[in-house]
Amino acid sequence: MSIRNGFFSSESVSEGHPDKLADRISDAVLDEFLQHEPSARVACETLLADQCVIIAGEFKTHNAELFHHVRECAPLIVRHVLADTGYESAATGIDPERCEIQVRFNHQSADINRGVDRQDGAMGAGDQGLMFGYACDETPELMPAPIVFAHRLVRRQAELRRSGALAWLEPDAKSQVTFRYEDGRPVAIEAVVVSTQHQADVDAEVLRSAVSREIIDAVIPTSLRAGGYRELINPTGRFVTGGPKGDTGLTGRKIIVDTYGGAAPHGGGAFSGKDPSKVDRSAAYMARFLAKQVVARGWSRRALVQLAYAIGVAEPVSFLVDAEGSTASQNADIARLLSNEFDLTPAGIVQYLNLLRPIYYPTAAYGHFGRNDLSLPWDSVPQTAATSDGREGVNRHAPNPYAPTP
């Protein structure tokens, strides 16, 4: 998607947001399975409400004892995630030690499994579906600028909360950043919205002043602020009740936050709680990897990739590359080059990206893409501007105004 002229906004949420809590719990369960059995099949969903956590799903392991082990230790995983996120009591959002936890684990349907573990030995796709990947040269992360800055704001909130620098901050928070685009390039930030949960005794104006100074000023460079730049901090004036006490949480309800902030399409399938046989996750990671290849190799400033699969079928039913500035014929050539270079079957993706590892819990907050703080295989693309067809590459030596503030 190319934004030519006008305003575009993206949002992010903190690790303490109820939906992100659900994602984190689901991925913590996934990692526990993969830690013991890399080939485990996992589809874990989490629902949070006031003082209540329900985790459910379908699982398949070669070791029956592992299924029972994770089911038995699931409450401990939940309590660890809640505490690790910063929740200490029912008053702050949920009490890790006293909340009700329900576990509803089932075995994976044999009808689904026969499509994945096929009789011919190949791995079929775990479901039908379409997945998108996107990359652009707006930021060093090859991500759209609005979502990058939105993530930085809530990450900064979490850093100050965890360090105690702003001791009255609580775990639940949201951010939103609006950029103005001209001729397809982000040129200025028009508005920033930050809503953060806080302790009851902090004055609203003290909070707004501290958030502006310690969070927003640390993330949003003055040089990027438009003439009519606005900050909206806790617009309702009070945000004491947060976490699952303030709103329910559900796995997979923040898929735009997880990906490109709305700057590119989303196939609809969530990531968290799913093992890599689910192409909702693994093929979306591969699509991002391929889109980054297009931009990093200098073939285009923006690239959108779509992959689609049928349940039980190994080869994708379709593969599309839409590189900005390329003709339909050139896009087809790029797709052919990439499909010849990379195996796009589920097994090929899993092997190439080395996905059968417990690496997913950290991805469940602050996005799955453009993560400089994590070594994620789908984002590890050599930043080369070399091309094979003589097309102009991306200039990676020019100063980038969207780099993080030192």
XYZ file of C-alpha atoms in Angstrom:
406
model
C 0.000 0.000 0.000
C 1.458 3.355 -1.007
C 0.261 6.442 0.849
C 0.781 9.322 -1.560
C -0.515 12.436 0.184
C -2.406 12.983 3.418
C -2.425 11.737 6.986
C -1.890 8.136 8.109
C -2.054 6.806 11.675
C -0.940 3.591 13.380
C -1.409 2.417 16.934
C 0.419 0.135 19.326
C -0.378 -1.273 22.747
C 1.812 -2.204 25.681
C 2.566 -5.685 26.945
C 0.028 -5.055 29.729
C -2.893 -4.428 27.382
C -5.462 -7.236 27.924
C -5.253 -8.483 24.333
C -1.459 -8.525 24.487
C -1.601 -10.382 27.791
C -3.652 -13.038 25.993
C -1.107 -13.204 23.165
C 1.764 -13.488 25.650
C 0.108 -16.335 27.551
C -0.676 -18.234 24.335
C 2.907 -17.880 23.098
C 4.310 -18.857 26.494
C 2.310 -22.093 26.279
C 3.563 -22.621 22.717
C 7.178 -22.130 23.812
C 6.734 -24.631 26.642
C 5.650 -27.289 24.147
C 8.432 -26.484 21.666
C 11.043 -26.479 24.423
C 10.366 -30.175 24.987
C 9.179 -31.288 21.541
C 9.979 -29.081 18.523
C 7.478 -30.946 16.328
C 4.534 -30.395 18.693
C 1.342 -29.083 17.145
C -0.110 -26.187 19.139
C -3.162 -23.974 18.713
C -3.632 -22.132 21.993
C -6.166 -19.390 22.701
C -6.482 -17.255 25.830
C -9.380 -15.234 27.195
C -8.964 -12.829 30.102
C -11.634 -11.127 32.185
C -11.757 -9.652 35.674
C -9.801 -12.069 37.896
C -10.275 -14.870 35.365
C -8.056 -16.511 32.737
C -9.245 -19.239 30.378
C -6.734 -21.019 28.146
C -7.930 -23.545 25.596
C -6.770 -25.180 22.414
C -5.892 -28.233 20.394
C -2.536 -29.972 20.706
C -0.643 -32.963 19.334
C 2.553 -34.432 20.755
C 4.416 -37.654 20.153
C 4.960 -37.910 23.888
C 1.645 -38.226 25.693
C 3.294 -37.225 28.949
C 4.218 -33.833 27.480
C 0.567 -33.031 26.780
C -0.321 -33.773 30.396
C 2.766 -31.952 31.697
C 1.918 -28.676 29.947
C -1.741 -28.954 30.876
C -0.773 -29.357 34.517
C 1.769 -26.525 34.527
C -0.405 -24.163 32.456
C -1.628 -22.273 35.558
C 1.992 -21.670 36.573
C 2.742 -20.335 33.080
C -0.230 -17.976 33.320
C 0.786 -16.673 36.738
C 4.366 -16.153 35.577
C 3.278 -14.149 32.520
C 0.940 -11.952 34.569
C 3.670 -11.203 37.109
C 6.326 -10.730 34.422
C 4.068 -8.189 32.741
C 3.810 -6.161 35.936
C 0.440 -7.075 37.417
C 0.608 -7.486 41.185
C -2.955 -7.366 42.495
C -6.591 -7.200 41.507
C -6.422 -3.441 41.999
C -3.768 -3.072 39.273
C -5.732 -5.191 36.794
C -5.411 -8.837 37.824
C -3.881 -10.752 40.740
C -1.447 -13.430 39.474
C -1.756 -15.495 42.663
C -5.505 -15.309 43.278
C -7.127 -15.114 39.867
C -9.199 -18.039 38.624
C -7.509 -20.071 35.883
C -9.395 -22.555 33.712
C -7.560 -24.937 31.371
C -9.362 -26.576 28.453
C -6.843 -28.563 26.415
C -7.949 -31.005 23.694
C -6.078 -33.217 21.259
C -5.724 -31.995 17.677
C -8.324 -33.280 15.260
C -7.134 -36.295 13.304
C -8.792 -34.791 10.215
C -6.547 -31.731 10.451
C -3.452 -33.728 11.327
C -3.751 -35.994 8.276
C -3.422 -32.911 6.073
C -0.279 -31.712 7.877
C 1.572 -34.988 8.447
C 0.754 -36.498 5.070
C 1.176 -40.147 4.179
C 3.737 -39.256 1.517
C 5.950 -37.727 4.208
C 5.491 -34.127 3.078
C 4.200 -31.426 5.406
C 0.968 -29.927 4.173
C -0.330 -26.529 5.204
C -2.184 -26.649 8.514
C -5.065 -24.662 7.063
C -6.133 -22.700 4.027
C -5.505 -18.987 4.083
C -3.681 -16.009 2.644
C -0.765 -14.174 4.234
C 0.860 -10.830 3.490
C 4.348 -9.485 3.974
C 5.443 -5.894 3.569
C 8.637 -3.858 3.625
C 9.482 -0.250 2.817
C 12.457 2.071 3.138
C 10.744 4.603 5.434
C 12.794 3.473 8.449
C 15.999 1.494 9.083
C 13.780 -1.414 10.146
C 12.212 -1.398 6.652
C 8.878 -0.768 8.355
C 6.271 1.987 7.965
C 7.185 5.015 10.083
C 3.842 5.355 11.972
C 3.921 1.851 13.491
C 7.633 2.100 14.329
C 7.098 5.251 16.392
C 3.899 3.905 17.951
C 5.835 0.845 19.179
C 8.665 3.022 20.506
C 6.246 5.031 22.645
C 4.739 2.054 24.477
C 8.148 0.401 24.820
C 9.407 3.595 26.450
C 6.408 3.545 28.795
C 7.287 -0.015 29.822
C 10.960 0.875 30.355
C 10.103 3.757 32.690
C 7.564 1.641 34.545
C 9.918 -1.289 35.030
C 12.851 0.903 36.078
C 10.750 2.804 38.594
C 11.607 6.146 36.993
C 7.883 6.872 36.833
C 6.707 4.690 39.687
C 3.033 5.554 39.246
C 2.841 3.994 35.769
C 0.870 0.730 35.475
C 1.174 -1.955 32.755
C -1.758 -1.105 30.460
C -1.053 1.523 27.779
C -1.782 2.511 24.179
C -0.184 4.843 21.661
C -1.070 6.305 18.292
C 1.060 8.282 15.837
C -0.172 10.280 12.835
C 2.254 11.088 9.999
C 1.743 13.464 7.106
C 2.790 11.983 3.758
C 3.813 13.964 0.712
C 4.573 12.295 -2.620
C 4.597 8.932 -0.913
C 7.117 9.859 1.792
C 6.479 10.477 5.516
C 7.539 14.069 6.176
C 6.186 15.100 9.577
C 4.329 13.893 12.656
C 1.015 15.690 13.091
C -0.303 14.072 16.283
C 0.691 11.696 19.060
C -1.742 9.989 21.412
C -0.596 8.224 24.579
C -2.984 6.691 27.086
C -1.360 5.043 30.088
C -2.773 3.330 33.130
C -1.642 4.981 36.354
C -1.965 4.829 40.107
C -4.955 6.642 41.575
C -3.050 9.260 43.544
C -1.114 10.882 40.681
C -2.363 14.297 39.549
C -3.539 14.408 35.927
C -1.403 17.405 35.015
C 1.668 15.922 36.701
C 1.089 12.764 34.673
C 0.661 14.621 31.389
C 3.772 16.689 31.961
C 5.870 13.624 32.820
C 4.555 11.546 29.907
C 5.246 14.404 27.490
C 8.749 14.949 28.838
C 9.907 11.406 29.602
C 8.079 9.339 26.996
C 7.108 11.471 24.024
C 10.138 13.792 23.983
C 12.424 10.760 24.219
C 10.824 9.183 21.121
C 9.512 11.950 18.869
C 12.305 14.177 17.474
C 11.544 17.885 17.419
C 12.677 17.986 13.795
C 9.821 15.676 12.792
C 7.033 17.635 14.495
C 4.688 19.464 12.151
C 3.799 23.109 12.639
C 0.414 22.130 14.054
C 1.774 19.161 16.017
C -0.525 17.977 18.838
C -0.148 15.709 21.857
C -3.115 13.977 23.451
C -2.196 12.342 26.753
C -4.833 10.380 28.679
C -7.630 12.270 26.905
C -10.322 11.037 29.342
C -8.356 12.480 32.256
C -8.191 9.237 34.254
C -6.978 5.695 33.497
C -6.719 3.854 36.814
C -8.726 0.735 36.016
C -6.794 -1.224 33.407
C -5.755 -4.690 32.371
C -8.385 -7.463 32.427
C -10.249 -5.584 35.187
C -10.925 -2.766 32.744
C -11.526 -4.798 29.586
C -11.456 -8.372 28.365
C -8.450 -9.704 26.486
C -8.392 -12.209 23.659
C -5.622 -13.848 21.641
C -5.268 -12.482 18.127
C -7.280 -9.301 18.534
C -4.368 -6.960 17.784
C -3.225 -8.340 14.438
C -2.681 -4.889 12.906
C -0.457 -3.932 15.855
C 1.412 -7.206 15.302
C 2.140 -6.422 11.653
C 2.333 -3.113 9.751
C -0.042 -0.777 11.546
C -2.574 -0.892 8.719
C -0.100 0.241 6.057
C -0.423 -3.148 4.340
C -3.193 -5.765 4.073
C -3.568 -8.524 6.628
C -4.778 -11.997 5.776
C -6.887 -12.247 8.903
C -5.074 -15.053 10.716
C -3.447 -14.269 14.049
C 0.056 -15.401 15.015
C 0.265 -16.011 18.753
C -0.322 -19.473 20.155
C 0.240 -21.235 16.823
C 3.110 -23.583 15.982
C 4.908 -23.085 12.632
C 2.873 -25.749 10.818
C 0.135 -23.112 10.855
C 0.846 -21.020 7.768
C -1.060 -18.137 9.375
C 2.167 -17.634 11.263
C 5.054 -19.210 9.349
C 4.002 -18.036 5.877
C 3.358 -14.503 7.161
C 6.918 -14.530 8.498
C 8.206 -15.788 5.158
C 6.206 -13.172 3.274
C 7.849 -10.468 5.397
C 11.256 -12.039 4.707
C 10.610 -11.992 0.962
C 9.337 -8.406 0.999
C 12.501 -7.378 2.837
C 14.556 -9.133 0.188
C 12.946 -7.016 -2.518
C 13.651 -3.749 -0.693
C 17.070 -4.689 0.721
C 18.289 -5.750 -2.724
C 17.264 -2.373 -4.071
C 14.578 -3.641 -6.427
C 11.930 -1.319 -4.973
C 11.331 1.137 -2.148
C 8.155 -0.690 -1.146
C 7.134 -4.313 -1.624
C 3.997 -6.272 -0.821
C 4.032 -10.074 -0.940
C 1.057 -12.414 -0.763
C 1.176 -16.173 -0.238
C -1.887 -18.436 -0.192
C -2.257 -22.082 0.792
C -4.785 -24.913 0.863
C -5.038 -27.247 3.843
C -3.014 -30.393 3.336
C -1.240 -29.028 0.239
C 2.476 -28.272 0.419
C 3.020 -25.840 -2.451
C 1.366 -22.418 -2.207
C -1.657 -22.038 -4.436
C -0.529 -18.495 -5.257
C 2.470 -16.211 -4.805
C 2.311 -12.524 -5.699
C 4.906 -9.771 -5.504
C 3.845 -6.140 -5.894
C 7.008 -4.016 -5.963
C 6.323 -0.301 -6.200
C 7.419 1.137 -9.541
C 7.541 -2.252 -11.254
C 5.426 -3.416 -14.162
C 3.333 -6.561 -13.961
C 5.988 -8.378 -15.972
C 8.766 -7.200 -13.644
C 6.749 -8.261 -10.601
C 6.286 -11.701 -12.134
C 10.035 -11.886 -12.766
C 10.779 -10.997 -9.136
C 8.318 -13.621 -7.912
C 9.929 -16.238 -10.148
C 13.415 -15.333 -8.911
C 12.341 -15.574 -5.265
C 10.381 -18.803 -5.686
C 13.410 -20.384 -7.394
C 15.667 -19.210 -4.564
C 13.466 -20.075 -1.583
C 11.337 -23.137 -0.810
C 7.847 -21.794 -0.037
C 6.335 -25.048 1.195
C 5.542 -25.143 4.936
C 8.429 -27.562 5.513
C 10.794 -25.382 3.485
C 9.787 -22.261 5.410
C 10.144 -23.964 8.779
C 13.573 -25.297 7.885
C 14.941 -22.128 6.283
C 13.782 -19.822 9.084
C 14.557 -22.400 11.804
C 11.137 -21.978 13.386
C 10.911 -25.111 15.556
C 12.302 -23.291 18.600
C 10.801 -21.605 21.675
C 11.342 -18.059 20.346
C 7.790 -16.749 20.290
C 7.012 -15.299 23.721
C 9.054 -12.098 23.115
C 7.253 -11.491 19.809
C 3.844 -11.262 21.477
C 4.291 -7.566 22.334
C 5.613 -4.629 20.281
C 5.186 -6.310 16.913
C 6.546 -9.344 15.090
C 8.463 -7.348 12.491
C 11.200 -4.733 12.551
C 12.417 -5.900 15.960
C 15.981 -4.665 16.403
C 15.894 -5.889 20.016
C 15.391 -9.517 18.943
C 17.295 -11.768 16.557
C 14.372 -12.997 14.479
C 15.219 -15.057 11.391
C 12.474 -13.563 9.230
C 13.914 -10.079 9.822
C 17.559 -11.060 9.313
C 18.154 -9.844 5.763
C 21.550 -8.536 4.609
C 21.148 -4.819 3.951
C 22.658 -4.821 0.472
C 21.722 -2.555 -2.382
C 23.237 -4.840 -5.000
C 20.902 -5.797 -7.812
C 21.000 -8.453 -10.476
C 19.214 -6.472 -13.179
C 20.858 -3.064 -13.036
C 17.865 -1.351 -11.438
C 18.543 1.545 -9.101
C 19.145 0.421 -5.527
C 18.054 2.047 -2.293
C 20.555 4.592 -0.960
C 21.467 3.271 2.479
C 24.114 5.890 3.190
C 21.895 8.987 3.304
C 21.006 10.305 6.805
C 17.716 8.825 7.996
C 15.536 11.157 10.099
C 13.520 8.220 11.397
C 16.353 6.538 13.269
C 15.807 6.210 17.046
C 16.691 9.240 19.141
C 20.114 8.641 20.815
